Amino acid sequence: MRDGYVVAVVGATGAVGRQAVGLLEARRFPVRELRLAASPRSAGKRVDGHPVVALSEEVFEGCDIAIFDVPDEVSREWAPRAASRGVVVIDNAATFRLDPDVPLVIPEINGPRVLDRPRGIIANPNCTTATFLMPLAPLHRRYGLRRVVACSYQSVSGAGQAGVEQLWRELRAAAERGEPLEESLGSAFSHPIVFNVIPAIGSVRDGGHTSEELKAQAESRKILEHPTLEVGITCVRVPTLLGHGVAVHATFEQTPDLDEVREILRAAPGVEVVDDPRSGRYPTPLGAAGRDPAYVGRIRFDGAGNLAFFVVADNLRKGAALNAVQIAETVVALQPGLRPQPARA
Ligand SMILES: NC(=O)c1ccc[n+]([C@@H]2O[C@H](COP(=O)([O-])OP(=O)(O)OC[C@H]3O[C@@H](n4cnc5c(N)ncnc54)[C@H](OP(=O)(O)O)[C@@H]3O)[C@@H](O)[C@H]2O)c1
């Protein structure tokens, strides 16, 4: 035990929750006591050696910070219950992201917003939104972003542990049969994902958009505080395990200068430029997996006068758990009065 905070990870057995537990330790977040919770199915399991309990009110007694990595409906019920006990809630679900009383935070872009949280909840953005805003935000500050047209290439872990398991199951079955599958072998995706791409993520809404696409639009406007920003995106599931890529074509109020764009991106915290396509150097999901930065390459003007680039980030890290832990770091750095407690004797 050391001086620090009582921290809970809710949904600790899931794809994002497991990462959050590992990152709290790897980044040496000052944890005095770590409490892991999940559904009753997981009570008694262990994650990184720590016991998991079934989610209950007890988890939040005397707790300082809770990172929620659970489905929307679970966070809808439990995040306000935790916040009502004075716990700082950092929520990875979509439930509260657009609530005007809940800040939606990417620390490198709008970190101080963590202090303005009337409901006691801070929301973590969607993984694709976080990925493409990492390079777009610093460019917006310099040139004034007007419009973004994009296509995403999203890994199966974006659909949680169930998505990862479905890809492996289908891969083994297809290899055994020696041909692609006709039916999906899991509930994460309704079509086979192995040897396939699926051009719809989330539920289909009015106008033919998917919920994932509407999230990218609304969350970008909120984080950049740019209500008139135009965002047109098609979100596509691809059979990669980790890392969401986004091909971005952006229009600005002022015409960007390519050398300056590279300089701005090289200087941007959390962004790494990998851009030498003649030597085969550009970002890929495999190259980003297990790493923290958003990697940007293929920087150029497209044939239609837009600034174009390809950006990839690990969806479980910058797209979810890393961003959440960075939010916790920002809260303890900026919040007067939230002091680490001395280690128990
Ligand atoms: N995957 C990503 O790339 C990503 C990125 C950004 C945001 N998110 C969001 O983060 C959240 C977690 O996603 P994930 O991908 O980690 O999903 P996941 O792998 O399916 O994990 C879900 C977690 O929630 C727990 N859970 C489910 N029902 C529960 C209940 N009734 N009470 C308590 N715990 C419950 C599960 O516990 P059991 O193991 O006991 O079932 C598990 O720990 C979701 O809201 C997701 O939209 C995900």
Coordinates of C-alpha atoms and ligand atoms in Angstrom, one line a residue:
M1 CA 0.0 0.0 0.0
R2 CA 1.2 3.5 -0.7
D3 CA -0.1 7.1 -0.4
G4 CA -2.8 7.7 -3.0
Y5 CA -6.4 7.3 -3.9
V6 CA -9.1 4.7 -3.6
V7 CA -9.7 3.8 -7.2
A8 CA -12.4 1.5 -8.6
V9 CA -12.5 0.0 -12.1
V10 CA -16.0 -1.1 -13.0
G11 CA -16.1 -3.6 -15.8
A12 CA -12.6 -4.7 -15.0
T13 CA -12.9 -8.1 -16.7
G14 CA -13.7 -6.5 -20.1
A15 CA -11.5 -5.5 -23.0
V16 CA -11.2 -1.8 -21.8
G17 CA -11.3 -2.6 -18.1
R18 CA -8.3 -4.9 -18.2
Q19 CA -6.3 -2.3 -20.0
A20 CA -7.3 0.3 -17.4
V21 CA -6.1 -1.9 -14.6
G22 CA -2.8 -2.4 -16.4
L23 CA -2.3 1.2 -17.2
L24 CA -3.0 2.5 -13.7
E25 CA -0.1 0.3 -12.6
A26 CA 2.2 1.0 -15.6
R27 CA 1.7 4.8 -15.3
R28 CA 2.2 4.6 -11.5
F29 CA -1.1 6.3 -10.8
P30 CA -1.1 6.9 -7.0
V31 CA -3.4 4.1 -5.9
R32 CA -3.8 3.4 -2.2
E33 CA -6.5 0.8 -2.8
L34 CA -7.7 -0.7 -6.1
R35 CA -11.2 -2.2 -6.2
L36 CA -12.3 -4.2 -9.3
A37 CA -16.0 -4.8 -10.1
A38 CA -17.9 -6.5 -12.9
S39 CA -21.1 -8.5 -13.3
P40 CA -22.0 -11.2 -10.8
R41 CA -20.7 -13.7 -13.4
S42 CA -17.2 -12.5 -12.7
A43 CA -17.2 -12.4 -8.9
G44 CA -14.2 -14.3 -7.6
K45 CA -12.2 -14.0 -10.8
R46 CA -8.9 -12.1 -10.7
V47 CA -7.5 -9.4 -13.1
D48 CA -3.7 -8.8 -12.9
G49 CA -3.8 -10.6 -9.5
H50 CA -6.5 -8.4 -8.0
P51 CA -9.8 -9.9 -6.9
V52 CA -13.0 -9.0 -8.8
V53 CA -16.3 -8.4 -6.9
A54 CA -19.9 -8.1 -8.2
L55 CA -20.8 -4.5 -8.7
S56 CA -22.6 -3.1 -5.6
E57 CA -22.9 0.2 -3.6
E58 CA -20.1 -1.1 -1.4
V59 CA -17.6 -0.7 -4.2
F60 CA -18.1 3.1 -3.9
E61 CA -17.9 3.5 -0.2
G62 CA -14.9 5.8 0.6
C63 CA -13.9 5.6 -3.1
D64 CA -12.2 8.7 -4.7
I65 CA -12.3 7.9 -8.4
A66 CA -14.2 5.2 -10.4
I67 CA -13.4 4.4 -14.0
F68 CA -16.5 2.8 -15.6
D69 CA -15.9 0.4 -18.5
V70 CA -19.3 -1.2 -18.8
P71 CA -22.2 -1.2 -21.3
D72 CA -24.3 1.9 -21.7
E73 CA -27.2 0.6 -19.6
V74 CA -25.0 -0.3 -16.7
S75 CA -23.3 3.1 -16.6
R76 CA -26.7 4.8 -16.9
E77 CA -27.8 3.1 -13.7
W78 CA -24.5 3.1 -11.7
A79 CA -22.5 6.1 -12.7
P80 CA -24.9 8.6 -11.1
R81 CA -25.1 6.3 -8.0
A82 CA -21.4 6.5 -7.6
A83 CA -21.3 10.2 -8.3
S84 CA -23.9 10.9 -5.7
R85 CA -21.5 9.5 -3.1
G86 CA -18.9 12.1 -4.2
V87 CA -16.9 9.7 -6.3
V88 CA -15.2 11.3 -9.4
V89 CA -16.7 9.1 -12.2
I90 CA -14.9 8.7 -15.5
D91 CA -17.2 6.9 -17.9
N92 CA -16.2 5.1 -21.1
A93 CA -19.8 4.4 -22.2
A94 CA -21.7 6.6 -24.6
T95 CA -24.5 7.3 -22.1
F96 CA -23.5 10.8 -20.8
R97 CA -21.1 12.0 -23.5
L98 CA -23.6 14.6 -25.0
D99 CA -25.1 15.6 -21.6
P100 CA -24.4 19.4 -21.3
D101 CA -23.6 18.9 -17.6
V102 CA -21.0 16.2 -18.4
P103 CA -17.6 17.3 -19.8
L104 CA -16.3 15.2 -22.7
V105 CA -12.6 15.2 -22.4
I106 CA -9.4 14.3 -24.3
P107 CA -6.7 15.7 -21.9
E108 CA -4.4 16.9 -24.7
I109 CA -7.2 18.9 -26.2
N110 CA -9.5 20.1 -23.4
G111 CA -8.0 18.8 -20.1
P112 CA -9.1 21.6 -17.8
R113 CA -12.8 20.8 -18.6
V114 CA -12.5 18.0 -16.1
L115 CA -13.1 20.6 -13.4
D116 CA -16.5 21.6 -14.7
R117 CA -18.6 18.5 -13.9
P118 CA -22.0 19.4 -12.3
R119 CA -23.1 15.8 -12.3
G120 CA -19.8 14.5 -10.9
I121 CA -19.2 12.5 -14.2
I122 CA -16.6 13.0 -16.8
A123 CA -17.1 11.3 -20.2
N124 CA -14.5 9.6 -22.3
P125 CA -15.1 10.0 -26.1
N126 CA -15.8 7.3 -28.6
C127 CA -12.6 5.5 -29.8
T128 CA -12.9 6.7 -33.4
T129 CA -13.6 10.3 -32.4
A130 CA -10.6 10.3 -30.1
T131 CA -8.4 8.9 -32.8
F132 CA -9.1 11.5 -35.5
L133 CA -9.4 14.5 -33.1
M134 CA -5.8 14.0 -31.8
P135 CA -4.3 15.4 -35.0
L136 CA -7.3 17.5 -36.1
A137 CA -7.5 19.6 -32.8
P138 CA -4.1 21.2 -33.1
L139 CA -4.7 21.8 -36.9
H140 CA -8.1 23.4 -36.0
R141 CA -6.4 25.8 -33.6
R142 CA -4.1 27.0 -36.4
Y143 CA -6.2 26.9 -39.5
G144 CA -9.9 26.8 -38.4
L145 CA -11.6 23.4 -39.2
R146 CA -14.6 23.7 -41.4
R147 CA -15.4 20.2 -42.7
V148 CA -14.2 16.6 -42.2
V149 CA -15.0 13.7 -44.5
A150 CA -13.7 10.4 -43.2
C151 CA -13.8 6.7 -43.4
S152 CA -12.9 4.5 -40.4
Y153 CA -11.3 1.0 -40.3
Q154 CA -12.2 -0.2 -36.9
S155 CA -10.8 -3.3 -35.2
V156 CA -12.9 -6.1 -33.7
S157 CA -11.9 -5.2 -30.1
G158 CA -13.9 -2.1 -30.5
A159 CA -16.9 -4.4 -30.0
G160 CA -15.3 -5.7 -26.7
Q161 CA -14.1 -9.1 -25.7
A162 CA -17.0 -10.7 -27.7
G163 CA -15.7 -9.2 -30.9
V164 CA -12.2 -10.5 -30.4
E165 CA -13.5 -14.0 -29.6
Q166 CA -15.7 -14.0 -32.7
L167 CA -12.8 -13.1 -35.0
W168 CA -10.6 -15.9 -33.6
R169 CA -13.5 -18.4 -33.7
E170 CA -14.2 -17.6 -37.4
L171 CA -10.6 -17.5 -38.3
R172 CA -10.1 -21.1 -37.0
A173 CA -13.3 -22.3 -38.7
A174 CA -12.5 -20.7 -42.0
A175 CA -8.9 -22.1 -41.9
E176 CA -10.3 -25.6 -41.2
R177 CA -12.8 -25.4 -44.0
G178 CA -10.4 -23.8 -46.4
E179 CA -12.9 -21.2 -47.4
P180 CA -14.7 -18.1 -46.2
L181 CA -17.8 -18.6 -43.9
E182 CA -21.4 -17.9 -44.9
E183 CA -22.7 -17.4 -41.4
S184 CA -21.2 -15.4 -38.5
L185 CA -20.0 -17.4 -35.5
G186 CA -20.9 -15.0 -32.7
S187 CA -23.1 -12.3 -31.5
A188 CA -20.7 -9.3 -31.8
F189 CA -21.1 -9.0 -35.6
S190 CA -24.1 -10.2 -37.7
H191 CA -22.0 -11.0 -40.7
P192 CA -18.8 -13.1 -40.7
I193 CA -15.9 -10.7 -40.0
V194 CA -13.1 -13.0 -41.1
F195 CA -12.2 -12.3 -44.8
N196 CA -14.8 -9.5 -44.7
V197 CA -15.5 -5.9 -43.9
I198 CA -18.8 -4.6 -42.5
P199 CA -19.8 -1.1 -43.4
A200 CA -22.1 -0.5 -40.4
I201 CA -21.2 -0.1 -36.7
G202 CA -23.9 0.3 -34.1
S203 CA -27.6 0.7 -34.9
V204 CA -29.0 2.3 -38.1
R205 CA -30.7 5.7 -37.4
D206 CA -32.7 8.3 -39.4
G207 CA -31.1 9.4 -42.6
G208 CA -29.3 6.0 -42.9
H209 CA -26.5 7.0 -40.5
T210 CA -25.3 4.5 -37.9
S211 CA -25.1 5.4 -34.2
E212 CA -21.2 5.2 -34.4
E213 CA -21.3 7.8 -37.2
L214 CA -23.6 10.1 -35.3
K215 CA -21.3 9.8 -32.2
A216 CA -18.3 10.9 -34.3
Q217 CA -20.2 14.0 -35.5
A218 CA -21.7 15.1 -32.2
E219 CA -18.7 14.3 -30.1
S220 CA -16.3 16.2 -32.4
R221 CA -18.5 19.3 -32.2
K222 CA -18.6 19.1 -28.4
I223 CA -14.9 18.5 -27.8
L224 CA -13.7 21.2 -30.3
E225 CA -16.5 23.5 -29.1
H226 CA -17.4 24.0 -32.8
P227 CA -21.2 23.5 -33.2
T228 CA -21.2 24.2 -36.9
L229 CA -18.4 21.7 -37.8
E230 CA -19.5 19.5 -40.7
V231 CA -18.5 15.8 -40.2
G232 CA -19.3 13.1 -42.8
I233 CA -18.0 9.7 -41.9
T234 CA -18.6 6.1 -42.8
C235 CA -17.6 3.7 -40.0
V236 CA -16.4 0.3 -41.2
R237 CA -15.5 -2.8 -39.1
V238 CA -12.4 -4.7 -40.4
P239 CA -10.8 -7.9 -39.3
T240 CA -7.9 -6.4 -37.3
L241 CA -7.6 -7.2 -33.6
L242 CA -6.5 -3.8 -32.2
G243 CA -6.2 -0.3 -33.5
H244 CA -8.7 1.9 -35.3
G245 CA -7.6 3.7 -38.5
V246 CA -9.3 6.7 -40.0
A247 CA -8.7 8.2 -43.4
V248 CA -9.4 11.9 -43.0
H249 CA -10.0 14.6 -45.6
A250 CA -10.4 18.0 -44.0
T251 CA -11.2 21.5 -45.2
F252 CA -10.1 24.5 -43.2
E253 CA -10.9 28.3 -43.2
Q254 CA -7.2 29.0 -44.1
T255 CA -5.3 26.9 -46.5
P256 CA -2.7 24.7 -44.6
D257 CA 0.9 24.6 -45.5
L258 CA 2.1 21.0 -45.6
D259 CA 5.5 21.7 -44.0
E260 CA 3.8 23.6 -41.2
V261 CA 1.2 20.8 -40.8
R262 CA 4.0 18.3 -40.2
E263 CA 5.6 20.7 -37.7
I264 CA 2.3 21.2 -35.8
L265 CA 1.7 17.5 -35.7
R266 CA 5.2 16.7 -34.6
A267 CA 4.8 19.1 -31.7
A268 CA 1.3 18.0 -30.7
P269 CA 1.3 16.0 -27.5
G270 CA 0.1 12.4 -28.0
V271 CA 0.6 12.5 -31.7
E272 CA 3.5 10.9 -33.6
V273 CA 4.2 11.5 -37.3
V274 CA 5.1 8.4 -39.4
D275 CA 5.2 9.7 -42.9
D276 CA 7.6 8.4 -45.5
P277 CA 5.4 6.5 -47.8
R278 CA 8.2 6.0 -50.5
S279 CA 10.0 3.9 -47.9
G280 CA 6.8 2.1 -46.8
R281 CA 6.6 4.2 -43.6
Y282 CA 3.0 5.1 -42.6
P283 CA 0.8 4.1 -39.7
T284 CA -0.8 0.7 -39.4
P285 CA -3.1 -0.8 -36.8
L286 CA -0.5 -3.5 -35.9
G287 CA 2.2 -0.8 -35.5
A288 CA -0.1 1.2 -33.1
A289 CA -1.4 -1.8 -31.1
G290 CA -0.2 -1.7 -27.5
R291 CA 1.2 1.8 -27.8
D292 CA -0.1 5.2 -26.6
P293 CA 0.2 7.8 -29.4
A294 CA -2.1 8.5 -32.3
Y295 CA 0.1 7.8 -35.4
V296 CA -0.4 10.1 -38.5
G297 CA 0.9 9.6 -42.0
R298 CA 0.1 9.9 -45.7
I299 CA -0.1 13.6 -45.1
R300 CA -0.9 15.3 -48.4
F301 CA -3.5 17.3 -50.3
D302 CA -6.0 15.0 -51.9
G303 CA -7.2 15.7 -55.5
A304 CA -10.1 17.7 -54.2
G305 CA -8.3 20.4 -52.3
N306 CA -8.6 18.8 -48.8
L307 CA -5.8 18.1 -46.4
A308 CA -5.7 14.3 -46.2
F309 CA -4.0 12.0 -43.8
F310 CA -4.4 8.5 -42.2
V311 CA -4.4 8.3 -38.4
V312 CA -4.3 5.1 -36.3
A313 CA -4.5 4.7 -32.5
D314 CA -5.0 1.7 -30.2
N315 CA -8.7 1.8 -29.5
L316 CA -8.3 0.2 -26.1
R317 CA -5.7 2.8 -25.1
K318 CA -6.1 6.3 -26.5
G319 CA -9.6 5.3 -27.6
A320 CA -10.6 4.2 -24.1
A321 CA -8.5 3.1 -21.1
L322 CA -5.4 5.3 -21.6
N323 CA -7.6 8.4 -22.1
A324 CA -9.6 7.5 -19.0
V325 CA -6.4 7.1 -16.9
Q326 CA -5.1 10.4 -18.3
I327 CA -8.4 12.1 -17.2
A328 CA -7.8 10.7 -13.7
E329 CA -4.3 12.1 -13.8
T330 CA -5.6 15.5 -14.9
V331 CA -8.2 15.5 -12.2
V332 CA -5.7 14.9 -9.4
A333 CA -3.3 17.4 -10.9
L334 CA -5.8 20.2 -11.2
Q335 CA -8.4 19.6 -8.5
P336 CA -7.8 21.5 -5.4
G337 CA -8.8 19.5 -2.3
L338 CA -8.6 16.0 -3.9
R339 CA -5.5 14.9 -2.0
P340 CA -3.9 11.5 -1.9
Q341 CA -4.6 9.7 1.4
P342 CA -1.8 8.3 3.5
A343 CA -1.1 4.6 3.1
R344 CA -2.9 2.4 5.6
A345 CA -0.7 1.1 8.3
Ligands
LIG1 N1 -13.7 -1.6 -26.9 C1 -13.4 -0.4 -27.2 O1 -12.6 -0.1 -28.1 C2 -14.1 0.8 -26.6 C3 -13.6 2.1 -26.8 C4 -14.3 3.2 -26.2 C5 -15.3 2.9 -25.4 N2 -15.8 1.7 -25.1 C6 -16.9 1.5 -24.2 O2 -16.4 1.0 -23.0 C7 -17.3 0.1 -22.4 C8 -16.7 -1.3 -22.1 O3 -16.4 -1.8 -23.4 P1 -15.6 -3.2 -23.6 O4 -15.2 -3.2 -25.0 O5 -14.5 -3.3 -22.5 O6 -16.7 -4.3 -23.4 P2 -16.6 -5.8 -22.9 O7 -15.3 -6.4 -23.2 O8 -17.8 -6.5 -23.3 O9 -16.6 -5.7 -21.3 C9 -17.8 -5.3 -20.6 C10 -17.5 -5.2 -19.1 O10 -18.7 -4.8 -18.4 C11 -19.0 -5.7 -17.4 N3 -20.5 -5.8 -17.2 C12 -21.5 -6.2 -18.1 N4 -22.7 -6.1 -17.5 C13 -22.5 -5.7 -16.2 C14 -23.3 -5.5 -15.1 N5 -24.7 -5.7 -15.2 N6 -22.8 -5.1 -13.9 C15 -21.4 -4.9 -13.8 N7 -20.6 -5.1 -14.8 C16 -21.1 -5.5 -16.0 C17 -18.5 -7.0 -17.9 O11 -18.4 -7.9 -16.8 P3 -18.4 -9.5 -17.0 O12 -17.1 -9.9 -17.6 O13 -18.7 -10.0 -15.7 O14 -19.6 -9.8 -18.0 C18 -17.2 -6.6 -18.5 O15 -16.3 -6.4 -17.4 C19 -18.6 0.1 -23.3 O16 -19.5 1.1 -22.9 C20 -17.9 0.5 -24.6 O17 -18.9 1.1 -25.5 C21 -15.2 0.6 -25.7

